[in-house]
């Protein structure tokens, strides 16, 4: 079960100004992302504001993305949900519409026994024929999985690997060593170079919507032994990420894309719009970035 490519943008979900879904916003955003040279998109995850959408809305967006992106790049559908039935229904949509893989956070909110988490993943992989990538993001889900737990989940042949969004590079390297046949994608953009140095199958992140080319470059540079290029690109990404921490990562990314003429609207409530002061810094960075790109 191979998943083509290494670098995937954790795609934003375009909304209209009133924060209703913008189906027509999917195509221009996908074009912008693909133009940066990434291998594909990971849709409907944290960056896609999945927990702020109904199952029907998530279904609609997955279908639209499949229509726009099938055959053009690798498509990964995040289907994770608090309720197993929602995740199963979304996995069926991905299986029916031409995605290359699915991914899911563990069930969140209630503190489930680990055996129940295993059953949740079994139900999802039973629902379609696609490889599944576990989405490990404890800072948002509150589900802390020990290394042994991760390895137990990865024993299932239909589970292809893990998107690892945490800062524990020691655990990341241990997982890699213990499961060399599985695919590990790093999801903490500001530390991608560290994971690339340890050895990663790729990266999946929010800031890839805007500067996907930087992560393509870091991945290639590390593989080629060019640490200087990798450091320069990570430093560039981190200048932006430091500003996004002030604006709010998702709101800042949406502001940037809107400013570049890609209509993605605002984030949904309870996210609030970024402060004017934080946007001054972001706009200055974007102006410099556009100038540099033109030079
Ligand atoms: O997994 C994102 N993580 C979170 C993806 O949402 C917590 C990352 O792409 C971050 O947004 C990024 C900035 O901190 O690393």
PDB file of C-alpha atoms and ligand atoms in Angstrom:
ATOM      1  CA  UNK A   1       0.000   0.000   0.000  1.00  0.00           C
ATOM      2  CA  UNK A   2       2.040   2.903  -1.224  1.00  0.00           C
ATOM      3  CA  UNK A   3       1.103   6.541  -0.903  1.00  0.00           C
ATOM      4  CA  UNK A   4       2.754   8.527  -3.713  1.00  0.00           C
ATOM      5  CA  UNK A   5       4.831  11.526  -2.628  1.00  0.00           C
ATOM      6  CA  UNK A   6       6.232  12.955   0.561  1.00  0.00           C
ATOM      7  CA  UNK A   7       5.161  16.560   1.072  1.00  0.00           C
ATOM      8  CA  UNK A   8       1.457  17.255   1.588  1.00  0.00           C
ATOM      9  CA  UNK A   9      -0.290  20.506   2.497  1.00  0.00           C
ATOM     10  CA  UNK A  10      -2.749  20.140   5.386  1.00  0.00           C
ATOM     11  CA  UNK A  11      -5.361  21.942   3.360  1.00  0.00           C
ATOM     12  CA  UNK A  12      -7.386  24.850   4.704  1.00  0.00           C
ATOM     13  CA  UNK A  13     -11.144  24.713   4.159  1.00  0.00           C
ATOM     14  CA  UNK A  14     -12.403  27.700   2.160  1.00  0.00           C
ATOM     15  CA  UNK A  15     -15.381  29.520   3.631  1.00  0.00           C
ATOM     16  CA  UNK A  16     -17.437  32.433   2.379  1.00  0.00           C
ATOM     17  CA  UNK A  17     -17.398  35.730   4.288  1.00  0.00           C
ATOM     18  CA  UNK A  18     -20.251  34.490   6.494  1.00  0.00           C
ATOM     19  CA  UNK A  19     -18.199  31.331   7.293  1.00  0.00           C
ATOM     20  CA  UNK A  20     -20.512  29.033   5.311  1.00  0.00           C
ATOM     21  CA  UNK A  21     -18.729  26.500   3.080  1.00  0.00           C
ATOM     22  CA  UNK A  22     -17.238  27.787  -0.159  1.00  0.00           C
ATOM     23  CA  UNK A  23     -17.254  24.823  -2.505  1.00  0.00           C
ATOM     24  CA  UNK A  24     -16.103  27.114  -5.313  1.00  0.00           C
ATOM     25  CA  UNK A  25     -13.060  28.078  -3.244  1.00  0.00           C
ATOM     26  CA  UNK A  26     -11.579  24.575  -3.375  1.00  0.00           C
ATOM     27  CA  UNK A  27     -10.241  24.714  -6.962  1.00  0.00           C
ATOM     28  CA  UNK A  28      -8.282  27.999  -6.692  1.00  0.00           C
ATOM     29  CA  UNK A  29      -6.764  26.961  -3.353  1.00  0.00           C
ATOM     30  CA  UNK A  30      -5.742  23.582  -4.740  1.00  0.00           C
ATOM     31  CA  UNK A  31      -4.149  25.255  -7.799  1.00  0.00           C
ATOM     32  CA  UNK A  32      -2.173  27.604  -5.539  1.00  0.00           C
ATOM     33  CA  UNK A  33      -0.937  24.718  -3.376  1.00  0.00           C
ATOM     34  CA  UNK A  34       0.013  22.459  -6.303  1.00  0.00           C
ATOM     35  CA  UNK A  35       1.934  25.313  -7.965  1.00  0.00           C
ATOM     36  CA  UNK A  36       4.374  25.243  -5.034  1.00  0.00           C
ATOM     37  CA  UNK A  37       5.571  21.789  -5.995  1.00  0.00           C
ATOM     38  CA  UNK A  38       4.103  19.739  -3.154  1.00  0.00           C
ATOM     39  CA  UNK A  39       3.029  16.164  -3.859  1.00  0.00           C
ATOM     40  CA  UNK A  40      -0.536  16.502  -2.693  1.00  0.00           C
ATOM     41  CA  UNK A  41      -2.979  17.574  -0.027  1.00  0.00           C
ATOM     42  CA  UNK A  42      -4.252  16.233   3.264  1.00  0.00           C
ATOM     43  CA  UNK A  43      -7.802  17.511   3.505  1.00  0.00           C
ATOM     44  CA  UNK A  44     -10.259  18.005   6.331  1.00  0.00           C
ATOM     45  CA  UNK A  45      -7.849  17.798   9.254  1.00  0.00           C
ATOM     46  CA  UNK A  46      -7.056  20.254  12.058  1.00  0.00           C
ATOM     47  CA  UNK A  47      -6.015  22.896   9.540  1.00  0.00           C
ATOM     48  CA  UNK A  48      -9.245  22.216   7.659  1.00  0.00           C
ATOM     49  CA  UNK A  49     -11.279  23.087  10.800  1.00  0.00           C
ATOM     50  CA  UNK A  50     -12.845  19.610  10.701  1.00  0.00           C
ATOM     51  CA  UNK A  51     -14.243  19.698  14.233  1.00  0.00           C
ATOM     52  CA  UNK A  52     -16.165  22.883  13.359  1.00  0.00           C
ATOM     53  CA  UNK A  53     -18.053  21.172  10.539  1.00  0.00           C
ATOM     54  CA  UNK A  54     -20.924  18.716  10.314  1.00  0.00           C
ATOM     55  CA  UNK A  55     -20.473  15.314   8.727  1.00  0.00           C
ATOM     56  CA  UNK A  56     -22.522  16.530   5.706  1.00  0.00           C
ATOM     57  CA  UNK A  57     -20.239  19.528   5.234  1.00  0.00           C
ATOM     58  CA  UNK A  58     -17.108  17.413   5.485  1.00  0.00           C
ATOM     59  CA  UNK A  59     -18.572  14.994   2.933  1.00  0.00           C
ATOM     60  CA  UNK A  60     -19.354  17.794   0.506  1.00  0.00           C
ATOM     61  CA  UNK A  61     -15.835  19.209   0.744  1.00  0.00           C
ATOM     62  CA  UNK A  62     -14.169  15.803   0.311  1.00  0.00           C
ATOM     63  CA  UNK A  63     -16.273  15.192  -2.802  1.00  0.00           C
ATOM     64  CA  UNK A  64     -15.454  18.596  -4.262  1.00  0.00           C
ATOM     65  CA  UNK A  65     -11.726  18.138  -3.666  1.00  0.00           C
ATOM     66  CA  UNK A  66     -11.837  14.723  -5.313  1.00  0.00           C
ATOM     67  CA  UNK A  67     -13.519  16.260  -8.360  1.00  0.00           C
ATOM     68  CA  UNK A  68     -10.892  19.023  -8.595  1.00  0.00           C
ATOM     69  CA  UNK A  69      -7.798  17.033  -7.679  1.00  0.00           C
ATOM     70  CA  UNK A  70      -8.234  13.451  -8.883  1.00  0.00           C
ATOM     71  CA  UNK A  71      -5.318  12.534 -11.149  1.00  0.00           C
ATOM     72  CA  UNK A  72      -3.458  15.788 -10.445  1.00  0.00           C
ATOM     73  CA  UNK A  73      -1.868  15.052  -7.063  1.00  0.00           C
ATOM     74  CA  UNK A  74      -2.041  12.666  -4.114  1.00  0.00           C
ATOM     75  CA  UNK A  75      -5.242  13.126  -2.114  1.00  0.00           C
ATOM     76  CA  UNK A  76      -5.432  12.138   1.542  1.00  0.00           C
ATOM     77  CA  UNK A  77      -8.743  12.501   3.398  1.00  0.00           C
ATOM     78  CA  UNK A  78      -8.787  13.070   7.121  1.00  0.00           C
ATOM     79  CA  UNK A  79     -11.884  11.257   8.387  1.00  0.00           C
ATOM     80  CA  UNK A  80     -11.275  11.199  12.153  1.00  0.00           C
ATOM     81  CA  UNK A  81     -14.155  12.127  14.453  1.00  0.00           C
ATOM     82  CA  UNK A  82     -15.321  11.784  18.031  1.00  0.00           C
ATOM     83  CA  UNK A  83     -17.976   9.282  16.882  1.00  0.00           C
ATOM     84  CA  UNK A  84     -16.854   6.115  15.073  1.00  0.00           C
ATOM     85  CA  UNK A  85     -19.896   6.194  12.768  1.00  0.00           C
ATOM     86  CA  UNK A  86     -18.939   9.631  11.453  1.00  0.00           C
ATOM     87  CA  UNK A  87     -15.379   8.504  10.740  1.00  0.00           C
ATOM     88  CA  UNK A  88     -16.627   5.334   9.028  1.00  0.00           C
ATOM     89  CA  UNK A  89     -19.052   7.290   6.825  1.00  0.00           C
ATOM     90  CA  UNK A  90     -16.310   9.713   5.760  1.00  0.00           C
ATOM     91  CA  UNK A  91     -13.893   6.840   5.061  1.00  0.00           C
ATOM     92  CA  UNK A  92     -16.509   5.396   2.678  1.00  0.00           C
ATOM     93  CA  UNK A  93     -16.720   8.739   0.875  1.00  0.00           C
ATOM     94  CA  UNK A  94     -12.927   8.796   0.461  1.00  0.00           C
ATOM     95  CA  UNK A  95     -12.933   5.184  -0.744  1.00  0.00           C
ATOM     96  CA  UNK A  96     -15.659   5.902  -3.314  1.00  0.00           C
ATOM     97  CA  UNK A  97     -14.226   9.114  -4.736  1.00  0.00           C
ATOM     98  CA  UNK A  98     -10.608   8.327  -5.625  1.00  0.00           C
ATOM     99  CA  UNK A  99      -8.487   9.298  -2.634  1.00  0.00           C
ATOM    100  CA  UNK A 100      -5.112   7.553  -2.226  1.00  0.00           C
ATOM    101  CA  UNK A 101      -5.235   7.329   1.571  1.00  0.00           C
ATOM    102  CA  UNK A 102      -7.244   8.182   4.652  1.00  0.00           C
ATOM    103  CA  UNK A 103      -6.117   9.444   8.013  1.00  0.00           C
ATOM    104  CA  UNK A 104      -7.777   9.788  11.400  1.00  0.00           C
ATOM    105  CA  UNK A 105      -7.130  11.303  14.802  1.00  0.00           C
ATOM    106  CA  UNK A 106      -7.969   8.938  17.642  1.00  0.00           C
ATOM    107  CA  UNK A 107     -11.454   9.444  19.093  1.00  0.00           C
ATOM    108  CA  UNK A 108     -11.322  12.489  21.362  1.00  0.00           C
ATOM    109  CA  UNK A 109     -13.256  14.252  24.136  1.00  0.00           C
ATOM    110  CA  UNK A 110     -14.112  11.106  26.167  1.00  0.00           C
ATOM    111  CA  UNK A 111     -11.152   9.269  27.633  1.00  0.00           C
ATOM    112  CA  UNK A 112     -11.484   5.941  25.830  1.00  0.00           C
ATOM    113  CA  UNK A 113      -9.803   2.703  26.788  1.00  0.00           C
ATOM    114  CA  UNK A 114      -7.014   1.847  24.355  1.00  0.00           C
ATOM    115  CA  UNK A 115      -8.899  -1.257  23.167  1.00  0.00           C
ATOM    116  CA  UNK A 116     -11.778   1.018  22.148  1.00  0.00           C
ATOM    117  CA  UNK A 117      -9.346   3.170  20.201  1.00  0.00           C
ATOM    118  CA  UNK A 118      -8.113   0.036  18.398  1.00  0.00           C
ATOM    119  CA  UNK A 119     -11.735  -0.894  17.562  1.00  0.00           C
ATOM    120  CA  UNK A 120     -12.349   2.619  16.220  1.00  0.00           C
ATOM    121  CA  UNK A 121      -9.396   2.294  13.806  1.00  0.00           C
ATOM    122  CA  UNK A 122     -10.490  -1.238  12.783  1.00  0.00           C
ATOM    123  CA  UNK A 123     -13.955   0.046  11.930  1.00  0.00           C
ATOM    124  CA  UNK A 124     -12.455   2.787   9.769  1.00  0.00           C
ATOM    125  CA  UNK A 125     -10.096   0.525   7.819  1.00  0.00           C
ATOM    126  CA  UNK A 126     -12.926  -1.988   7.336  1.00  0.00           C
ATOM    127  CA  UNK A 127     -14.984   0.756   5.672  1.00  0.00           C
ATOM    128  CA  UNK A 128     -12.755   1.202   2.607  1.00  0.00           C
ATOM    129  CA  UNK A 129      -9.724  -0.266   0.856  1.00  0.00           C
ATOM    130  CA  UNK A 130      -7.391   2.683   1.396  1.00  0.00           C
ATOM    131  CA  UNK A 131      -4.248   2.736   3.537  1.00  0.00           C
ATOM    132  CA  UNK A 132      -4.734   4.633   6.799  1.00  0.00           C
ATOM    133  CA  UNK A 133      -2.347   7.075   8.423  1.00  0.00           C
ATOM    134  CA  UNK A 134      -2.854   7.516  12.169  1.00  0.00           C
ATOM    135  CA  UNK A 135      -2.977  11.217  13.031  1.00  0.00           C
ATOM    136  CA  UNK A 136      -1.158  11.633  16.312  1.00  0.00           C
ATOM    137  CA  UNK A 137      -1.646  15.198  17.556  1.00  0.00           C
ATOM    138  CA  UNK A 138      -1.873  15.001  21.351  1.00  0.00           C
ATOM    139  CA  UNK A 139      -1.792  18.773  21.884  1.00  0.00           C
ATOM    140  CA  UNK A 140      -5.218  19.075  20.211  1.00  0.00           C
ATOM    141  CA  UNK A 141      -6.861  15.701  20.860  1.00  0.00           C
ATOM    142  CA  UNK A 142      -5.653  15.267  24.438  1.00  0.00           C
ATOM    143  CA  UNK A 143      -4.920  11.625  23.536  1.00  0.00           C
ATOM    144  CA  UNK A 144      -1.330  10.866  24.559  1.00  0.00           C
ATOM    145  CA  UNK A 145      -0.225   7.607  22.955  1.00  0.00           C
ATOM    146  CA  UNK A 146       2.796   5.828  24.367  1.00  0.00           C
ATOM    147  CA  UNK A 147       5.357   4.418  21.936  1.00  0.00           C
ATOM    148  CA  UNK A 148       4.065   0.869  22.625  1.00  0.00           C
ATOM    149  CA  UNK A 149       0.486   2.007  21.904  1.00  0.00           C
ATOM    150  CA  UNK A 150       1.510   3.517  18.577  1.00  0.00           C
ATOM    151  CA  UNK A 151       3.376   0.340  17.648  1.00  0.00           C
ATOM    152  CA  UNK A 152       0.381  -1.801  18.574  1.00  0.00           C
ATOM    153  CA  UNK A 153      -1.829   0.208  16.231  1.00  0.00           C
ATOM    154  CA  UNK A 154       0.769   0.001  13.484  1.00  0.00           C
ATOM    155  CA  UNK A 155       0.750  -3.823  13.628  1.00  0.00           C
ATOM    156  CA  UNK A 156      -2.345  -3.829  11.403  1.00  0.00           C
ATOM    157  CA  UNK A 157      -1.238  -4.200   7.753  1.00  0.00           C
ATOM    158  CA  UNK A 158      -3.876  -1.746   6.613  1.00  0.00           C
ATOM    159  CA  UNK A 159      -2.386   0.965   8.795  1.00  0.00           C
ATOM    160  CA  UNK A 160       0.349   2.451   6.636  1.00  0.00           C
ATOM    161  CA  UNK A 161       1.917   4.873   9.075  1.00  0.00           C
ATOM    162  CA  UNK A 162       1.537   7.963  11.177  1.00  0.00           C
ATOM    163  CA  UNK A 163       1.352  11.719  10.908  1.00  0.00           C
ATOM    164  CA  UNK A 164       3.334  12.736  13.939  1.00  0.00           C
ATOM    165  CA  UNK A 165       2.470  16.224  15.162  1.00  0.00           C
ATOM    166  CA  UNK A 166       4.362  16.675  18.401  1.00  0.00           C
ATOM    167  CA  UNK A 167       7.820  17.908  19.311  1.00  0.00           C
ATOM    168  CA  UNK A 168       9.203  14.666  20.748  1.00  0.00           C
ATOM    169  CA  UNK A 169      11.887  13.861  18.207  1.00  0.00           C
ATOM    170  CA  UNK A 170      13.178  11.076  20.449  1.00  0.00           C
ATOM    171  CA  UNK A 171       9.845   9.257  20.265  1.00  0.00           C
ATOM    172  CA  UNK A 172       9.669   9.975  16.529  1.00  0.00           C
ATOM    173  CA  UNK A 173      13.054   8.314  15.979  1.00  0.00           C
ATOM    174  CA  UNK A 174      12.131   5.365  18.182  1.00  0.00           C
ATOM    175  CA  UNK A 175       8.938   4.773  16.222  1.00  0.00           C
ATOM    176  CA  UNK A 176      10.818   4.915  12.948  1.00  0.00           C
ATOM    177  CA  UNK A 177      13.411   2.456  14.118  1.00  0.00           C
ATOM    178  CA  UNK A 178      10.849   0.065  15.539  1.00  0.00           C
ATOM    179  CA  UNK A 179       8.593   0.140  12.457  1.00  0.00           C
ATOM    180  CA  UNK A 180      10.902   0.679   9.457  1.00  0.00           C
ATOM    181  CA  UNK A 181       8.274  -0.499   6.945  1.00  0.00           C
ATOM    182  CA  UNK A 182       5.717   2.113   7.993  1.00  0.00           C
ATOM    183  CA  UNK A 183       5.514   5.700   6.719  1.00  0.00           C
ATOM    184  CA  UNK A 184       6.100   8.536   9.168  1.00  0.00           C
ATOM    185  CA  UNK A 185       5.199  12.088   8.239  1.00  0.00           C
ATOM    186  CA  UNK A 186       6.220  14.927  10.503  1.00  0.00           C
ATOM    187  CA  UNK A 187       3.583  17.543  11.305  1.00  0.00           C
ATOM    188  CA  UNK A 188       5.288  20.213  13.394  1.00  0.00           C
ATOM    189  CA  UNK A 189       6.345  22.574  10.633  1.00  0.00           C
ATOM    190  CA  UNK A 190       8.730  24.660  12.728  1.00  0.00           C
ATOM    191  CA  UNK A 191      10.846  21.559  13.480  1.00  0.00           C
ATOM    192  CA  UNK A 192      10.641  19.813  10.133  1.00  0.00           C
ATOM    193  CA  UNK A 193      14.404  19.993   9.623  1.00  0.00           C
ATOM    194  CA  UNK A 194      14.941  17.942  12.799  1.00  0.00           C
ATOM    195  CA  UNK A 195      12.649  15.178  11.627  1.00  0.00           C
ATOM    196  CA  UNK A 196      14.200  15.301   8.160  1.00  0.00           C
ATOM    197  CA  UNK A 197      17.652  14.838   9.719  1.00  0.00           C
ATOM    198  CA  UNK A 198      16.424  11.844  11.747  1.00  0.00           C
ATOM    199  CA  UNK A 199      14.733  10.480   8.633  1.00  0.00           C
ATOM    200  CA  UNK A 200      11.129  11.105   7.705  1.00  0.00           C
ATOM    201  CA  UNK A 201       9.008   9.864   4.812  1.00  0.00           C
ATOM    202  CA  UNK A 202       7.763  13.410   4.467  1.00  0.00           C
ATOM    203  CA  UNK A 203       5.803  16.180   6.087  1.00  0.00           C
ATOM    204  CA  UNK A 204       2.194  17.301   6.339  1.00  0.00           C
ATOM    205  CA  UNK A 205       1.530  20.774   7.680  1.00  0.00           C
ATOM    206  CA  UNK A 206      -0.628  23.857   7.773  1.00  0.00           C
ATOM    207  CA  UNK A 207       1.979  26.368   6.631  1.00  0.00           C
ATOM    208  CA  UNK A 208       2.514  24.266   3.490  1.00  0.00           C
ATOM    209  CA  UNK A 209      -0.647  25.972   2.130  1.00  0.00           C
ATOM    210  CA  UNK A 210       1.432  29.119   1.768  1.00  0.00           C
ATOM    211  CA  UNK A 211       5.090  28.074   1.603  1.00  0.00           C
ATOM    212  CA  UNK A 212       4.960  24.426   0.569  1.00  0.00           C
ATOM    213  CA  UNK A 213       8.049  25.002  -1.566  1.00  0.00           C
ATOM    214  CA  UNK A 214      10.141  25.558   1.600  1.00  0.00           C
ATOM    215  CA  UNK A 215       9.353  22.055   2.910  1.00  0.00           C
ATOM    216  CA  UNK A 216       9.899  20.441  -0.489  1.00  0.00           C
ATOM    217  CA  UNK A 217      13.287  22.198  -0.432  1.00  0.00           C
ATOM    218  CA  UNK A 218      14.202  21.116   3.118  1.00  0.00           C
ATOM    219  CA  UNK A 219      13.296  17.508   2.390  1.00  0.00           C
ATOM    220  CA  UNK A 220      15.378  17.482  -0.808  1.00  0.00           C
ATOM    221  CA  UNK A 221      18.305  19.355   0.728  1.00  0.00           C
ATOM    222  CA  UNK A 222      18.597  16.953   3.660  1.00  0.00           C
ATOM    223  CA  UNK A 223      18.403  13.945   1.346  1.00  0.00           C
ATOM    224  CA  UNK A 224      21.214  15.513  -0.716  1.00  0.00           C
ATOM    225  CA  UNK A 225      23.332  16.277   2.380  1.00  0.00           C
ATOM    226  CA  UNK A 226      23.000  20.035   1.904  1.00  0.00           C
ATOM    227  CA  UNK A 227      22.452  21.196   5.482  1.00  0.00           C
ATOM    228  CA  UNK A 228      23.018  24.879   4.678  1.00  0.00           C
ATOM    229  CA  UNK A 229      20.113  25.061   2.251  1.00  0.00           C
ATOM    230  CA  UNK A 230      17.906  23.142   4.671  1.00  0.00           C
ATOM    231  CA  UNK A 231      18.745  25.557   7.508  1.00  0.00           C
ATOM    232  CA  UNK A 232      18.124  28.611   5.355  1.00  0.00           C
ATOM    233  CA  UNK A 233      14.697  27.338   4.292  1.00  0.00           C
ATOM    234  CA  UNK A 234      13.686  26.323   7.821  1.00  0.00           C
ATOM    235  CA  UNK A 235      14.747  29.760   9.098  1.00  0.00           C
ATOM    236  CA  UNK A 236      12.564  31.388   6.451  1.00  0.00           C
ATOM    237  CA  UNK A 237       9.607  29.201   7.414  1.00  0.00           C
ATOM    238  CA  UNK A 238      10.152  29.929  11.091  1.00  0.00           C
ATOM    239  CA  UNK A 239      10.153  33.710  10.563  1.00  0.00           C
ATOM    240  CA  UNK A 240       6.670  33.291   9.148  1.00  0.00           C
ATOM    241  CA  UNK A 241       5.549  30.796  11.799  1.00  0.00           C
ATOM    242  CA  UNK A 242       6.620  33.142  14.622  1.00  0.00           C
ATOM    243  CA  UNK A 243       4.317  35.786  13.134  1.00  0.00           C
ATOM    244  CA  UNK A 244       1.502  33.255  12.667  1.00  0.00           C
ATOM    245  CA  UNK A 245       1.680  32.381  16.364  1.00  0.00           C
ATOM    246  CA  UNK A 246       0.651  36.013  17.008  1.00  0.00           C
ATOM    247  CA  UNK A 247      -2.143  36.147  14.432  1.00  0.00           C
ATOM    248  CA  UNK A 248      -3.352  32.620  15.187  1.00  0.00           C
ATOM    249  CA  UNK A 249      -1.998  30.053  12.706  1.00  0.00           C
ATOM    250  CA  UNK A 250      -5.198  29.301  10.792  1.00  0.00           C
ATOM    251  CA  UNK A 251      -6.547  32.873  10.799  1.00  0.00           C
ATOM    252  CA  UNK A 252      -3.154  34.200   9.706  1.00  0.00           C
ATOM    253  CA  UNK A 253      -2.846  31.667   6.884  1.00  0.00           C
ATOM    254  CA  UNK A 254      -6.348  32.512   5.688  1.00  0.00           C
ATOM    255  CA  UNK A 255      -5.551  36.222   5.798  1.00  0.00           C
ATOM    256  CA  UNK A 256      -2.409  35.633   3.724  1.00  0.00           C
ATOM    257  CA  UNK A 257      -4.205  33.584   1.080  1.00  0.00           C
ATOM    258  CA  UNK A 258      -7.058  36.065   0.826  1.00  0.00           C
ATOM    259  CA  UNK A 259      -4.439  38.789   0.347  1.00  0.00           C
ATOM    260  CA  UNK A 260      -2.877  36.786  -2.501  1.00  0.00           C
ATOM    261  CA  UNK A 261      -6.284  36.621  -4.190  1.00  0.00           C
ATOM    262  CA  UNK A 262      -7.148  33.064  -3.140  1.00  0.00           C
ATOM    263  CA  UNK A 263     -10.560  33.434  -1.499  1.00  0.00           C
ATOM    264  CA  UNK A 264     -10.641  31.227   1.608  1.00  0.00           C
ATOM    265  CA  UNK A 265     -12.684  33.517   3.875  1.00  0.00           C
ATOM    266  CA  UNK A 266     -12.351  33.665   7.660  1.00  0.00           C
ATOM    267  CA  UNK A 267     -12.032  30.875  10.224  1.00  0.00           C
ATOM    268  CA  UNK A 268     -15.217  29.700  11.890  1.00  0.00           C
ATOM    269  CA  UNK A 269     -16.239  30.789  15.355  1.00  0.00           C
ATOM    270  CA  UNK A 270     -15.061  30.446  18.070  1.00  0.00           C
ATOM    271  CA  UNK A 271     -11.881  31.493  16.213  1.00  0.00           C
ATOM    272  CA  UNK A 272     -11.764  35.281  16.215  1.00  0.00           C
ATOM    273  CA  UNK A 273     -10.226  37.497  13.525  1.00  0.00           C
ATOM    274  CA  UNK A 274      -6.524  38.348  14.048  1.00  0.00           C
ATOM    275  CA  UNK A 275      -5.643  41.644  15.750  1.00  0.00           C
ATOM    276  CA  UNK A 276      -4.795  44.570  13.490  1.00  0.00           C
ATOM    277  CA  UNK A 277      -1.385  44.852  15.127  1.00  0.00           C
ATOM    278  CA  UNK A 278      -0.442  41.232  14.405  1.00  0.00           C
ATOM    279  CA  UNK A 279      -1.572  41.640  10.797  1.00  0.00           C
ATOM    280  CA  UNK A 280       0.808  44.550  10.254  1.00  0.00           C
ATOM    281  CA  UNK A 281       3.745  42.199  10.820  1.00  0.00           C
ATOM    282  CA  UNK A 282       2.216  39.482   8.674  1.00  0.00           C
ATOM    283  CA  UNK A 283       1.518  41.885   5.803  1.00  0.00           C
ATOM    284  CA  UNK A 284       5.094  43.172   5.959  1.00  0.00           C
ATOM    285  CA  UNK A 285       6.411  39.582   5.772  1.00  0.00           C
ATOM    286  CA  UNK A 286       4.111  38.783   2.855  1.00  0.00           C
ATOM    287  CA  UNK A 287       5.188  41.903   0.947  1.00  0.00           C
ATOM    288  CA  UNK A 288       8.864  40.963   1.382  1.00  0.00           C
ATOM    289  CA  UNK A 289       8.155  37.383   0.399  1.00  0.00           C
ATOM    290  CA  UNK A 290       6.355  38.388  -2.787  1.00  0.00           C
ATOM    291  CA  UNK A 291       9.162  40.810  -3.655  1.00  0.00           C
ATOM    292  CA  UNK A 292      11.794  38.122  -3.093  1.00  0.00           C
ATOM    293  CA  UNK A 293       9.828  35.667  -5.227  1.00  0.00           C
ATOM    294  CA  UNK A 294       9.655  38.201  -8.059  1.00  0.00           C
ATOM    295  CA  UNK A 295      13.399  38.969  -7.946  1.00  0.00           C
TER     296      UNK A 295
HETATM  297  O1  LIG B   1      -0.414  19.240  12.140  1.00  0.00           O
HETATM  298  C1  LIG B   1      -0.311  21.599  12.496  1.00  0.00           C
HETATM  299  N1  LIG B   1      -0.374  21.446  13.911  1.00  0.00           N
HETATM  300  C2  LIG B   1      -1.351  21.941  14.668  1.00  0.00           C
HETATM  301  C3  LIG B   1      -0.416  20.330  11.734  1.00  0.00           C
HETATM  302  O2  LIG B   1      -2.359  22.383  14.198  1.00  0.00           O
HETATM  303  C4  LIG B   1      -1.147  21.890  16.150  1.00  0.00           C
HETATM  304  C5  LIG B   1       1.029  22.246  12.151  1.00  0.00           C
HETATM  305  O3  LIG B   1       1.126  22.365  10.766  1.00  0.00           O
HETATM  306  C6  LIG B   1       1.129  23.600  12.824  1.00  0.00           C
HETATM  307  O4  LIG B   1       0.047  24.427  12.469  1.00  0.00           O
HETATM  308  C7  LIG B   1       2.413  24.315  12.484  1.00  0.00           C
HETATM  309  C8  LIG B   1       2.553  25.634  13.219  1.00  0.00           C
HETATM  310  O5  LIG B   1       2.722  25.399  14.597  1.00  0.00           O
HETATM  311  O6  LIG B   1       3.500  23.493  12.806  1.00  0.00           O
END
